[in-house]
mmCIF file of C-alpha atoms (C1' of nucleotides) in Angstrom:
data_model
loop_
_atom_site.group_PDB
_atom_site.id
_atom_site.type_symbol
_atom_site.label_atom_id
_atom_site.label_comp_id
_atom_site.label_asym_id
_atom_site.label_seq_id
_atom_site.Cartn_x
_atom_site.Cartn_y
_atom_site.Cartn_z
ATOM 1 C CA MET A 1 0.041 0.019 0.031
ATOM 2 C CA ARG A 2 1.414 3.269 -1.040
ATOM 3 C CA LEU A 3 -0.027 6.741 -1.464
ATOM 4 C CA THR A 4 1.084 8.664 -4.618
ATOM 5 C CA GLU A 5 3.491 11.506 -4.385
ATOM 6 C CA GLY A 6 0.840 13.909 -5.679
ATOM 7 C CA VAL A 7 -1.109 13.743 -2.154
ATOM 8 C CA GLU A 8 2.076 15.259 -0.557
ATOM 9 C CA TRP A 9 2.281 18.069 -3.330
ATOM 10 C CA ALA A 10 -1.608 18.784 -3.175
ATOM 11 C CA ALA A 11 -1.486 19.051 0.715
ATOM 12 C CA HIS A 12 1.425 21.501 0.552
ATOM 13 C CA CYS A 13 -0.060 23.527 -2.263
ATOM 14 C CA ALA A 14 -3.392 23.843 -0.502
ATOM 15 C CA VAL A 15 -1.486 25.287 2.432
ATOM 16 C CA VAL A 16 0.176 27.752 0.227
ATOM 17 C CA LEU A 17 -3.068 28.650 -1.243
ATOM 18 C CA SER A 18 -4.773 29.133 2.084
ATOM 19 C CA LYS A 19 -2.669 32.145 2.716
ATOM 20 C CA LEU A 20 -3.513 34.001 -0.545
ATOM 21 C CA PRO A 21 -5.663 37.084 0.039
ATOM 22 C CA PRO A 22 -9.002 36.882 -1.377
ATOM 23 C CA GLY A 23 -9.390 37.308 -5.073
ATOM 24 C CA ALA A 24 -5.680 36.151 -5.725
ATOM 25 C CA TYR A 25 -4.639 33.137 -7.477
ATOM 26 C CA LEU A 26 -1.324 31.123 -8.009
ATOM 27 C CA PRO A 27 -0.395 29.562 -11.433
ATOM 28 C CA ALA A 28 0.653 25.944 -11.239
ATOM 29 C CA THR A 29 4.079 26.844 -12.585
ATOM 30 C CA ARG A 30 4.710 29.163 -9.627
ATOM 31 C CA LEU A 31 3.463 26.528 -7.131
ATOM 32 C CA ALA A 32 5.692 23.922 -8.866
ATOM 33 C CA GLU A 33 8.949 26.041 -8.496
ATOM 34 C CA TYR A 34 8.017 26.802 -4.921
ATOM 35 C CA HIS A 35 8.038 23.093 -4.048
ATOM 36 C CA GLU A 36 10.721 22.203 -6.702
ATOM 37 C CA VAL A 37 8.435 19.722 -8.431
ATOM 38 C CA PRO A 38 7.912 18.872 -12.046
ATOM 39 C CA PRO A 39 5.571 21.635 -13.361
ATOM 40 C CA ALA A 40 3.654 19.741 -15.882
ATOM 41 C CA TYR A 41 2.860 16.890 -13.390
ATOM 42 C CA LEU A 42 1.792 19.148 -10.791
ATOM 43 C CA ALA A 43 -0.464 20.958 -13.117
ATOM 44 C CA LYS A 44 -2.106 17.466 -13.581
ATOM 45 C CA THR A 45 -2.737 16.989 -9.961
ATOM 46 C CA LEU A 46 -4.141 20.471 -9.488
ATOM 47 C CA SER A 47 -6.590 19.834 -12.378
ATOM 48 C CA VAL A 48 -7.799 16.800 -10.428
ATOM 49 C CA LEU A 49 -8.281 18.857 -7.245
ATOM 50 C CA ALA A 50 -10.178 21.406 -9.435
ATOM 51 C CA ARG A 51 -12.503 18.556 -10.669
ATOM 52 C CA ALA A 52 -13.047 17.458 -7.250
ATOM 53 C CA GLY A 53 -14.127 20.949 -6.165
ATOM 54 C CA VAL A 54 -11.106 21.380 -3.804
ATOM 55 C CA VAL A 55 -9.519 24.338 -5.748
ATOM 56 C CA GLU A 56 -10.894 26.675 -8.441
ATOM 57 C CA SER A 57 -9.072 27.310 -11.706
ATOM 58 C CA VAL A 58 -9.108 30.459 -13.811
ATOM 59 C CA PRO A 59 -7.738 30.171 -17.446
ATOM 60 C CA GLY A 60 -5.883 32.919 -19.310
ATOM 61 C CA ARG A 61 -3.002 34.870 -19.023
ATOM 62 C CA SER A 62 -3.367 36.164 -15.366
ATOM 63 C CA GLY A 63 -5.043 32.770 -14.309
ATOM 64 C CA GLY A 64 -4.049 30.123 -11.614
ATOM 65 C CA PHE A 65 -5.571 28.206 -8.873
ATOM 66 C CA ARG A 66 -7.029 29.276 -5.417
ATOM 67 C CA LEU A 67 -9.036 27.274 -2.788
ATOM 68 C CA ALA A 68 -12.703 26.623 -3.872
ATOM 69 C CA ARG A 69 -13.895 27.377 -0.256
ATOM 70 C CA ARG A 70 -12.533 28.649 3.036
ATOM 71 C CA ALA A 71 -9.505 26.912 4.453
ATOM 72 C CA GLU A 72 -11.361 25.961 7.555
ATOM 73 C CA ASP A 73 -13.647 23.819 5.440
ATOM 74 C CA VAL A 74 -11.077 21.924 3.467
ATOM 75 C CA THR A 75 -9.911 18.848 5.308
ATOM 76 C CA LEU A 76 -6.795 16.556 4.743
ATOM 77 C CA LEU A 77 -9.336 14.157 3.751
ATOM 78 C CA ASP A 78 -10.890 16.042 0.822
ATOM 79 C CA ILE A 79 -7.385 16.258 -0.631
ATOM 80 C CA VAL A 80 -6.428 12.675 -0.332
ATOM 81 C CA LEU A 81 -9.623 11.467 -1.747
ATOM 82 C CA ALA A 82 -9.471 13.919 -4.529
ATOM 83 C CA VAL A 83 -6.011 12.861 -5.546
ATOM 84 C CA GLU A 84 -6.392 9.120 -4.845
ATOM 85 C CA GLY A 85 -9.773 8.788 -5.724
ATOM 86 C CA ASN A 86 -12.681 7.860 -3.321
ATOM 87 C CA ASP A 87 -12.544 4.096 -3.762
ATOM 88 C CA LEU A 88 -11.736 1.862 -0.824
ATOM 89 C CA ALA A 89 -8.181 0.626 -0.543
ATOM 90 C CA PHE A 90 -9.361 -2.772 0.083
ATOM 91 C CA ARG A 91 -11.600 -4.426 -2.687
ATOM 92 C CA CYS A 92 -13.341 -7.454 -1.556
ATOM 93 C CA ALA A 93 -13.540 -9.956 -4.597
ATOM 94 C CA GLU A 94 -15.864 -12.144 -2.531
ATOM 95 C CA ILE A 95 -13.695 -15.110 -2.861
ATOM 96 C CA ARG A 96 -15.672 -16.563 0.060
ATOM 97 C CA ARG A 97 -18.263 -17.575 -2.548
ATOM 98 C CA ARG A 98 -15.931 -19.639 -4.582
ATOM 99 C CA GLY A 99 -14.368 -23.095 -4.169
ATOM 100 C CA PRO A 100 -15.527 -26.298 -2.856
ATOM 101 C CA ALA A 101 -17.049 -24.966 0.212
ATOM 102 C CA PRO A 102 -18.504 -21.728 -0.746
ATOM 103 C CA PHE A 103 -20.591 -19.272 1.351
ATOM 104 C CA ILE A 104 -24.077 -19.346 0.036
ATOM 105 C CA GLY A 105 -26.052 -16.043 0.139
ATOM 106 C CA GLY A 106 -27.914 -13.639 -2.234
ATOM 107 C CA LYS A 107 -27.351 -9.989 -2.765
ATOM 108 C CA GLY A 108 -28.619 -8.933 0.773
ATOM 109 C CA SER A 109 -26.214 -11.260 2.525
ATOM 110 C CA PRO A 110 -24.120 -10.081 5.457
ATOM 111 C CA ALA A 111 -20.670 -8.608 4.271
ATOM 112 C CA CYS A 112 -17.498 -10.817 4.491
ATOM 113 C CA LEU A 113 -16.107 -10.391 8.053
ATOM 114 C CA ILE A 114 -12.578 -9.792 6.619
ATOM 115 C CA ALA A 115 -13.936 -7.024 4.476
ATOM 116 C CA SER A 116 -15.815 -5.691 7.257
ATOM 117 C CA ALA A 117 -12.649 -5.403 9.414
ATOM 118 C CA MET A 118 -10.661 -3.877 6.629
ATOM 119 C CA TRP A 119 -13.377 -1.150 5.875
ATOM 120 C CA ARG A 120 -13.647 -0.516 9.738
ATOM 121 C CA ALA A 121 -9.887 0.496 9.818
ATOM 122 C CA GLU A 122 -10.368 2.571 6.667
ATOM 123 C CA ALA A 123 -13.217 4.469 8.320
ATOM 124 C CA ALA A 124 -10.945 5.205 11.211
ATOM 125 C CA TRP A 125 -8.238 6.299 8.882
ATOM 126 C CA ARG A 126 -10.606 8.684 7.023
ATOM 127 C CA GLU A 127 -12.093 9.965 10.336
ATOM 128 C CA GLU A 128 -8.667 10.804 11.542
ATOM 129 C CA LEU A 129 -7.857 12.681 8.097
ATOM 130 C CA ALA A 130 -11.238 14.606 8.206
ATOM 131 C CA SER A 131 -10.460 15.746 11.674
ATOM 132 C CA ILE A 132 -7.769 18.315 10.448
ATOM 133 C CA THR A 133 -8.164 21.138 8.234
ATOM 134 C CA VAL A 134 -5.758 22.878 5.881
ATOM 135 C CA ALA A 135 -6.416 26.104 8.041
ATOM 136 C CA GLU A 136 -5.251 24.287 11.125
ATOM 137 C CA ILE A 137 -2.137 23.234 9.202
ATOM 138 C CA ALA A 138 -1.328 26.581 7.971
ATOM 139 C CA ASP A 139 -1.713 28.219 11.339
ATOM 140 C CA ARG A 140 0.361 25.768 13.143
ATOM 141 C CA VAL A 141 3.283 25.844 10.442
ATOM 142 C CA ASP A 142 3.274 29.627 10.832
ATOM 143 C CA ARG A 143 3.419 29.585 14.483
ATOM 144 C CA GLU A 144 5.445 26.521 15.320
ATOM 145 C CA ARG A 145 7.653 25.946 12.363
ATOM 146 C CA LEU A 146 8.743 28.967 10.605
ATOM 147 C CA THR A 147 11.089 31.706 11.906
ATOM 148 C CA PRO A 148 9.870 35.209 11.272
ATOM 149 C CA ALA A 149 12.465 35.731 8.554
ATOM 150 C CA ALA A 150 11.060 32.511 6.913
ATOM 151 C CA ARG A 151 7.466 33.675 7.231
ATOM 152 C CA GLU A 152 8.378 37.060 5.651
ATOM 153 C CA ARG A 153 10.286 35.429 2.751
ATOM 154 C CA ALA A 154 7.109 33.287 2.142
ATOM 155 C CA ALA A 155 4.761 36.230 2.280
ATOM 156 C CA GLU A 156 7.024 38.276 -0.159
ATOM 157 C CA TRP A 157 7.156 35.361 -2.607
ATOM 158 C CA ARG A 158 3.483 34.939 -2.576
ATOM 159 C CA ALA A 159 2.891 38.716 -3.180
ATOM 160 C CA ALA A 160 5.324 38.562 -6.157
ATOM 161 C CA ALA A 161 3.945 35.325 -7.684
ATOM 162 C CA ALA A 162 0.070 35.874 -7.370
ATOM 163 C CA THR A 163 -2.187 36.976 -9.978
ATOM 164 C CA TRP A 164 -5.220 39.038 -10.101
ATOM 165 C CA PRO A 165 -7.599 38.114 -12.798
ATOM 166 C CA SER A 166 -10.249 40.464 -13.698
ATOM 167 C CA ARG A 167 -9.487 43.124 -11.090
ATOM 168 C CA MET B 1 -4.194 4.159 -2.774
ATOM 169 C CA ARG B 2 -4.923 0.448 -3.112
ATOM 170 C CA LEU B 3 -4.153 -2.791 -1.240
ATOM 171 C CA THR B 4 -2.810 -5.906 -3.275
ATOM 172 C CA GLU B 5 -5.063 -8.733 -3.872
ATOM 173 C CA GLY B 6 -2.761 -10.776 -1.950
ATOM 174 C CA VAL B 7 -3.902 -9.170 1.307
ATOM 175 C CA GLU B 8 -7.482 -10.679 0.782
ATOM 176 C CA TRP B 9 -6.197 -14.246 -0.132
ATOM 177 C CA ALA B 10 -3.719 -14.105 2.872
ATOM 178 C CA ALA B 11 -6.441 -13.288 5.342
ATOM 179 C CA HIS B 12 -8.789 -15.923 3.976
ATOM 180 C CA CYS B 13 -6.044 -18.568 3.978
ATOM 181 C CA ALA B 14 -5.179 -17.511 7.636
ATOM 182 C CA VAL B 15 -8.808 -18.185 8.467
ATOM 183 C CA VAL B 16 -8.816 -21.620 6.912
ATOM 184 C CA LEU B 17 -5.301 -22.627 8.517
ATOM 185 C CA SER B 18 -6.725 -21.650 11.913
ATOM 186 C CA LYS B 19 -9.095 -24.556 11.673
ATOM 187 C CA LEU B 20 -6.546 -27.229 11.121
ATOM 188 C CA PRO B 21 -5.871 -29.599 13.886
ATOM 189 C CA PRO B 22 -2.360 -29.236 15.666
ATOM 190 C CA GLY B 23 0.192 -30.841 13.475
ATOM 191 C CA ALA B 24 -1.756 -30.711 10.190
ATOM 192 C CA TYR B 25 -0.655 -28.567 7.373
ATOM 193 C CA LEU B 26 -2.238 -27.474 4.024
ATOM 194 C CA PRO B 27 -0.298 -27.355 0.696
ATOM 195 C CA ALA B 28 -0.583 -24.082 -1.173
ATOM 196 C CA THR B 29 -2.065 -25.992 -4.122
ATOM 197 C CA ARG B 30 -4.868 -26.903 -1.916
ATOM 198 C CA LEU B 31 -5.454 -23.469 -0.485
ATOM 199 C CA ALA B 32 -5.455 -22.061 -4.164
ATOM 200 C CA GLU B 33 -8.332 -24.417 -5.282
ATOM 201 C CA TYR B 34 -10.274 -23.760 -2.150
ATOM 202 C CA HIS B 35 -10.332 -20.062 -3.148
ATOM 203 C CA GLU B 36 -10.185 -20.448 -6.932
ATOM 204 C CA VAL B 37 -6.930 -18.223 -7.095
ATOM 205 C CA PRO B 38 -3.756 -18.802 -9.267
ATOM 206 C CA PRO B 39 -1.934 -21.379 -7.418
ATOM 207 C CA ALA B 40 1.813 -20.100 -8.259
ATOM 208 C CA TYR B 41 0.940 -16.574 -7.295
ATOM 209 C CA LEU B 42 -0.680 -17.642 -4.120
ATOM 210 C CA ALA B 43 2.540 -19.654 -3.239
ATOM 211 C CA LYS B 44 4.515 -16.485 -3.681
ATOM 212 C CA THR B 45 2.124 -14.731 -1.134
ATOM 213 C CA LEU B 46 2.258 -17.708 1.357
ATOM 214 C CA SER B 47 6.142 -17.646 1.019
ATOM 215 C CA VAL B 48 6.174 -13.830 2.203
ATOM 216 C CA LEU B 49 3.851 -14.674 4.945
ATOM 217 C CA ALA B 50 6.349 -17.449 6.071
ATOM 218 C CA ARG B 51 9.209 -15.061 5.818
ATOM 219 C CA ALA B 52 7.266 -12.669 8.115
ATOM 220 C CA GLY B 53 6.662 -15.391 10.684
ATOM 221 C CA VAL B 54 2.897 -15.489 10.340
ATOM 222 C CA VAL B 55 2.886 -19.047 8.914
ATOM 223 C CA GLU B 56 5.195 -21.969 9.059
ATOM 224 C CA SER B 57 6.156 -23.973 5.888
ATOM 225 C CA VAL B 58 7.176 -27.584 5.650
ATOM 226 C CA PRO B 59 8.744 -28.772 2.356
ATOM 227 C CA GLY B 60 8.599 -32.220 0.910
ATOM 228 C CA ARG B 61 5.833 -34.355 -0.312
ATOM 229 C CA SER B 62 3.504 -34.059 2.670
ATOM 230 C CA GLY B 63 4.573 -30.473 3.283
ATOM 231 C CA GLY B 64 2.490 -27.467 3.461
ATOM 232 C CA PHE B 65 1.658 -24.456 5.610
ATOM 233 C CA ARG B 66 0.062 -23.760 8.850
ATOM 234 C CA LEU B 67 -0.165 -20.876 11.310
ATOM 235 C CA ALA B 68 2.969 -20.035 13.013
ATOM 236 C CA ARG B 69 1.372 -19.208 16.354
ATOM 237 C CA ARG B 70 -2.077 -19.516 17.939
ATOM 238 C CA ALA B 71 -4.850 -17.812 15.903
ATOM 239 C CA GLU B 72 -5.559 -15.820 18.948
ATOM 240 C CA ASP B 73 -2.128 -14.108 18.491
ATOM 241 C CA VAL B 74 -2.311 -13.486 14.812
ATOM 242 C CA THR B 75 -3.986 -10.211 14.073
ATOM 243 C CA LEU B 76 -5.304 -8.953 10.857
ATOM 244 C CA LEU B 77 -2.497 -6.227 10.961
ATOM 245 C CA ASP B 78 0.105 -8.891 11.059
ATOM 246 C CA ILE B 79 -1.110 -10.136 7.804
ATOM 247 C CA VAL B 80 -1.521 -6.827 6.058
ATOM 248 C CA LEU B 81 1.902 -5.762 7.055
ATOM 249 C CA ALA B 82 3.473 -9.190 6.016
ATOM 250 C CA VAL B 83 2.095 -8.801 2.615
ATOM 251 C CA GLU B 84 2.327 -5.051 1.916
ATOM 252 C CA GLY B 85 5.562 -4.590 3.771
ATOM 253 C CA ASN B 86 5.643 -2.451 6.964
ATOM 254 C CA ASP B 87 6.619 0.838 5.260
ATOM 255 C CA LEU B 88 4.113 3.720 5.836
ATOM 256 C CA ALA B 89 1.844 4.486 3.003
ATOM 257 C CA PHE B 90 2.601 8.135 3.222
ATOM 258 C CA ARG B 91 6.204 9.017 2.451
ATOM 259 C CA CYS B 92 7.406 12.601 3.400
ATOM 260 C CA ALA B 93 9.786 13.738 0.851
ATOM 261 C CA GLU B 94 10.477 16.816 2.899
ATOM 262 C CA ILE B 95 9.466 19.204 0.162
ATOM 263 C CA ARG B 96 9.164 21.936 2.742
ATOM 264 C CA ARG B 97 12.937 22.350 2.763
ATOM 265 C CA ARG B 98 12.999 23.056 -1.005
ATOM 266 C CA GLY B 99 11.928 26.214 -2.982
ATOM 267 C CA PRO B 100 12.568 29.925 -2.428
ATOM 268 C CA ALA B 101 11.128 30.092 1.121
ATOM 269 C CA PRO B 102 12.391 26.770 2.616
ATOM 270 C CA PHE B 103 11.976 25.542 6.188
ATOM 271 C CA ILE B 104 15.339 25.641 7.795
ATOM 272 C CA GLY B 105 16.146 22.912 10.360
ATOM 273 C CA GLY B 106 18.595 20.334 11.113
ATOM 274 C CA LYS B 107 18.229 16.652 11.695
ATOM 275 C CA GLY B 108 16.424 16.711 14.933
ATOM 276 C CA SER B 109 13.718 19.468 13.563
ATOM 277 C CA PRO B 110 10.215 18.726 14.435
ATOM 278 C CA ALA B 111 8.206 16.788 11.635
ATOM 279 C CA CYS B 112 6.346 18.324 8.989
ATOM 280 C CA LEU B 113 2.794 18.897 10.099
ATOM 281 C CA ILE B 114 1.246 17.256 7.006
ATOM 282 C CA ALA B 115 3.361 13.988 7.534
ATOM 283 C CA SER B 116 2.370 14.092 11.054
ATOM 284 C CA ALA B 117 -1.316 14.187 10.382
ATOM 285 C CA MET B 118 -1.009 11.561 7.592
ATOM 286 C CA TRP B 119 0.886 9.204 9.893
ATOM 287 C CA ARG B 120 -1.574 9.589 12.874
ATOM 288 C CA ALA B 121 -4.237 8.582 10.499
ATOM 289 C CA GLU B 122 -2.167 5.637 9.552
ATOM 290 C CA ALA B 123 -1.626 4.837 13.190
ATOM 291 C CA ALA B 124 -5.466 4.780 13.687
ATOM 292 C CA TRP B 125 -5.858 2.260 10.681
ATOM 293 C CA ARG B 126 -3.235 -0.134 12.163
ATOM 294 C CA GLU B 127 -4.663 0.023 15.656
ATOM 295 C CA GLU B 128 -8.006 -0.838 14.197
ATOM 296 C CA LEU B 129 -6.483 -3.888 12.242
ATOM 297 C CA ALA B 130 -4.551 -5.076 15.196
ATOM 298 C CA SER B 131 -7.535 -5.073 17.493
ATOM 299 C CA ILE B 132 -9.037 -8.043 15.470
ATOM 300 C CA THR B 133 -7.640 -11.597 15.429
ATOM 301 C CA VAL B 134 -7.814 -14.431 12.989
ATOM 302 C CA ALA B 135 -9.407 -16.545 15.659
ATOM 303 C CA GLU B 136 -12.017 -13.872 16.160
ATOM 304 C CA ILE B 137 -12.808 -13.908 12.376
ATOM 305 C CA ALA B 138 -12.781 -17.704 12.090
ATOM 306 C CA ASP B 139 -15.274 -18.051 15.179
ATOM 307 C CA ARG B 140 -17.661 -15.483 13.879
ATOM 308 C CA VAL B 141 -17.645 -16.930 10.290
ATOM 309 C CA ASP B 142 -18.659 -20.233 11.648
ATOM 310 C CA ARG B 143 -21.343 -18.944 14.063
ATOM 311 C CA GLU B 144 -22.793 -16.040 11.948
ATOM 312 C CA ARG B 145 -22.144 -16.745 8.304
ATOM 313 C CA LEU B 146 -22.099 -20.516 7.512
ATOM 314 C CA THR B 147 -24.885 -22.851 7.725
ATOM 315 C CA PRO B 148 -24.383 -26.203 9.419
ATOM 316 C CA ALA B 149 -24.138 -27.923 5.949
ATOM 317 C CA ALA B 150 -21.503 -25.454 4.655
ATOM 318 C CA ARG B 151 -19.488 -25.939 7.858
ATOM 319 C CA GLU B 152 -19.763 -29.579 7.513
ATOM 320 C CA ARG B 153 -18.518 -29.300 3.876
ATOM 321 C CA ALA B 154 -15.695 -27.262 4.717
ATOM 322 C CA ALA B 155 -14.473 -29.527 7.647
ATOM 323 C CA GLU B 156 -14.609 -32.542 5.286
ATOM 324 C CA TRP B 157 -12.444 -30.716 2.731
ATOM 325 C CA ARG B 158 -10.002 -29.764 5.237
ATOM 326 C CA ALA B 159 -9.800 -33.364 6.465
ATOM 327 C CA ALA B 160 -9.283 -34.537 2.966
ATOM 328 C CA ALA B 161 -6.528 -31.927 1.978
ATOM 329 C CA ALA B 162 -4.510 -31.732 5.078
ATOM 330 C CA THR B 163 -1.154 -33.321 5.187
ATOM 331 C CA TRP B 164 0.682 -34.718 8.193
ATOM 332 C CA PRO B 165 4.360 -34.513 7.813
ATOM 333 C CA SER B 166 6.734 -36.924 9.890
ATOM 334 C CA ARG B 167 3.796 -38.337 12.002
ATOM 335 C "C1'" DG C 1 -3.526 62.082 -25.240
ATOM 336 C "C1'" DC C 2 -7.088 58.491 -25.630
ATOM 337 C "C1'" DG C 3 -9.757 54.586 -27.641
ATOM 338 C "C1'" DC C 4 -9.983 50.384 -30.145
ATOM 339 C "C1'" DA C 5 -8.382 46.467 -32.799
ATOM 340 C "C1'" DT C 6 -4.669 43.247 -33.102
ATOM 341 C "C1'" DT C 7 -0.959 40.757 -31.613
ATOM 342 C "C1'" DT C 8 1.367 38.464 -27.962
ATOM 343 C "C1'" DA C 9 2.338 35.894 -24.085
ATOM 344 C "C1'" DC C 10 0.903 33.157 -20.774
ATOM 345 C "C1'" DT C 11 -2.842 30.124 -18.659
ATOM 346 C "C1'" DC C 12 -5.327 25.758 -17.949
ATOM 347 C "C1'" DG C 13 -6.818 20.950 -19.851
ATOM 348 C "C1'" DG C 14 -6.325 16.767 -21.968
ATOM 349 C "C1'" DA C 15 -3.767 13.327 -25.169
ATOM 350 C "C1'" DT C 16 0.838 10.976 -25.358
ATOM 351 C "C1'" DA C 17 5.519 8.287 -23.586
ATOM 352 C "C1'" DT C 18 8.447 6.277 -19.985
ATOM 353 C "C1'" DT C 19 9.229 4.062 -15.609
ATOM 354 C "C1'" DT C 20 8.040 1.454 -11.621
ATOM 355 C "C1'" DT C 21 5.014 -1.640 -9.348
ATOM 356 C "C1'" DA C 22 1.912 -5.502 -9.239
ATOM 357 C "C1'" DT C 23 0.251 -9.837 -11.166
ATOM 358 C "C1'" DG C 24 1.125 -13.997 -13.226
ATOM 359 C "C1'" DT C 25 4.215 -18.092 -14.560
ATOM 360 C "C1'" DC C 26 7.723 -21.382 -14.712
ATOM 361 C "C1'" DC C 27 11.602 -24.317 -13.223
ATOM 362 C "C1'" DG C 28 15.079 -26.145 -9.816
ATOM 363 C "C1'" DA C 29 16.401 -28.081 -4.988
ATOM 364 C "C1'" DG C 30 14.890 -30.752 -1.313
ATOM 365 C "C1'" DT C 31 11.980 -34.121 1.195
ATOM 366 C "C1'" DC C 32 8.658 -37.612 2.053
ATOM 367 C "C1'" DT C 33 6.242 -41.747 0.271
ATOM 368 C "C1'" DC C 34 5.689 -45.808 -2.265
ATOM 369 C "C1'" DT C 35 7.633 -49.633 -4.559
ATOM 370 C "C1'" DT C 36 10.487 -53.386 -4.998
ATOM 371 C "C1'" DG C 37 13.978 -56.633 -4.426
ATOM 372 C "C1'" DG C 38 16.496 -59.411 -1.277
ATOM 373 C "C1'" DG C 39 17.020 -61.820 3.136
ATOM 374 C "C1'" DC D 1 7.072 -61.955 6.370
ATOM 375 C "C1'" DC D 2 10.300 -57.912 7.428
ATOM 376 C "C1'" DC D 3 13.635 -54.626 6.070
ATOM 377 C "C1'" DA D 4 16.199 -51.515 3.214
ATOM 378 C "C1'" DA D 5 17.538 -49.213 -0.601
ATOM 379 C "C1'" DG D 6 16.105 -46.650 -4.688
ATOM 380 C "C1'" DA D 7 12.964 -44.421 -7.753
ATOM 381 C "C1'" DG D 8 9.283 -41.347 -8.075
ATOM 382 C "C1'" DA D 9 6.003 -37.828 -6.943
ATOM 383 C "C1'" DC D 10 5.018 -33.948 -4.607
ATOM 384 C "C1'" DT D 11 6.501 -29.894 -2.029
ATOM 385 C "C1'" DC D 12 8.414 -24.882 -1.153
ATOM 386 C "C1'" DG D 13 11.447 -21.226 -3.000
ATOM 387 C "C1'" DG D 14 13.391 -18.221 -5.958
ATOM 388 C "C1'" DA D 15 14.166 -16.577 -10.978
ATOM 389 C "C1'" DC D 16 11.747 -15.137 -15.024
ATOM 390 C "C1'" DA D 17 7.621 -12.740 -18.363
ATOM 391 C "C1'" DT D 18 3.450 -9.926 -18.706
ATOM 392 C "C1'" DA D 19 -0.318 -6.426 -17.349
ATOM 393 C "C1'" DA D 20 -1.482 -2.260 -15.046
ATOM 394 C "C1'" DA D 21 -0.494 1.886 -12.613
ATOM 395 C "C1'" DA D 22 2.117 5.878 -11.372
ATOM 396 C "C1'" DT D 23 5.113 9.268 -13.018
ATOM 397 C "C1'" DA D 24 6.580 12.650 -16.290
ATOM 398 C "C1'" DT D 25 6.101 15.143 -20.797
ATOM 399 C "C1'" DC D 26 4.261 17.706 -24.479
ATOM 400 C "C1'" DC D 27 1.132 20.365 -27.379
ATOM 401 C "C1'" DG D 28 -3.530 22.639 -28.350
ATOM 402 C "C1'" DA D 29 -7.728 25.867 -26.795
ATOM 403 C "C1'" DG D 30 -8.652 29.885 -24.546
ATOM 404 C "C1'" DT D 31 -8.044 34.385 -22.170
ATOM 405 C "C1'" DA D 32 -6.314 38.676 -20.460
ATOM 406 C "C1'" DA D 33 -2.724 41.789 -20.991
ATOM 407 C "C1'" DA D 34 0.385 44.519 -23.921
ATOM 408 C "C1'" DT D 35 1.078 46.799 -28.118
ATOM 409 C "C1'" DG D 36 0.483 49.550 -32.087
ATOM 410 C "C1'" DC D 37 -2.427 52.465 -34.914
ATOM 411 C "C1'" DG D 38 -5.932 55.737 -35.977
ATOM 412 C "C1'" DC D 39 -8.154 59.882 -34.410
#
DNA sequence: GCGCATTTACTCGGATATTTTATGTCCGAGTCTCTTGGG
DNA sequence: CCCAAGAGACTCGGACATAAAATATCCGAGTAAATGCGC
């Protein structure tokens, strides 16, 4: 089991986007150089986020991306599910119904106990991810991780990189 | 994110193996036909389980596999980690240290907050998987899922398929 | 100097390669069982 | 009838193909800004 690298990129991008002033956008190219990741591939990930409704995109010369809703309303789970897809990690192939001593049951039969346990664990995983928001992460990064100098540098970079479509 | 199919096979095999009498083994070929899965590939998965210490293998004509310890002491987490490897699903590439406004910090720096959150969720997932044992699943399958006829059929199949090395 | 049409540069979005991972298959080393011949 | 030796058959374990997915890249459609021209 392994999460794609795009999850990490998307999460960091969301944190950066959350600090933009209202009406400002950031192009994928800028976000890519900010994190030193392949620009074209990050663009793809951001498109997926846009289709999932986590970010909004504006095309055109002074276009870019911003969060589609308040940072307090974007959870880490939203981002992970957008990038990875909301399918469950464990897929039950119902192999209990096969072989010489199969389980007999129609469509409404109780679920396979192994699948149930796996899905319960996934529910716990999702619940944990849903309990933390982008706003929370961004705040704590500023207060607990960055020095005032680094904070300032980041703010200046954002001010220089941001675009203001149709202002 | 997606779990390999081998996880499902391994879990079901563990349940079957848990019902063997002490000293009995089951060959990979028999387990494969019991679940109607590719024999050679299942053998590979079982080998991985053996290396992880979840099952024991006996080579030779009347060889096979059995649980390496009591079914009460084998959790679903043991099986999942054996098949998938015990690496974490989320790998932090520390991209916060890159780019024009990097995080500055040495080796002992506090962890990336995004990685922390992801790992907390994984811990919850693992905890849930560790809380259920193969014995528990096997018992509940017998009592809540199988009819007496199906239970009987399975027991007969096991008796016919089991091997007894060096008896 | 000002307004408008045109060009230009830069954006996102989707179609296209390449690399890694998961899936599936095959053959060899080893071990127990069965057969067979002799005592 | 009993025993022992050898052949045979079946086991696991690891090396070798194939299919799927993740990673990475490129080019086209579209939009806003910048430019240049006429007034």
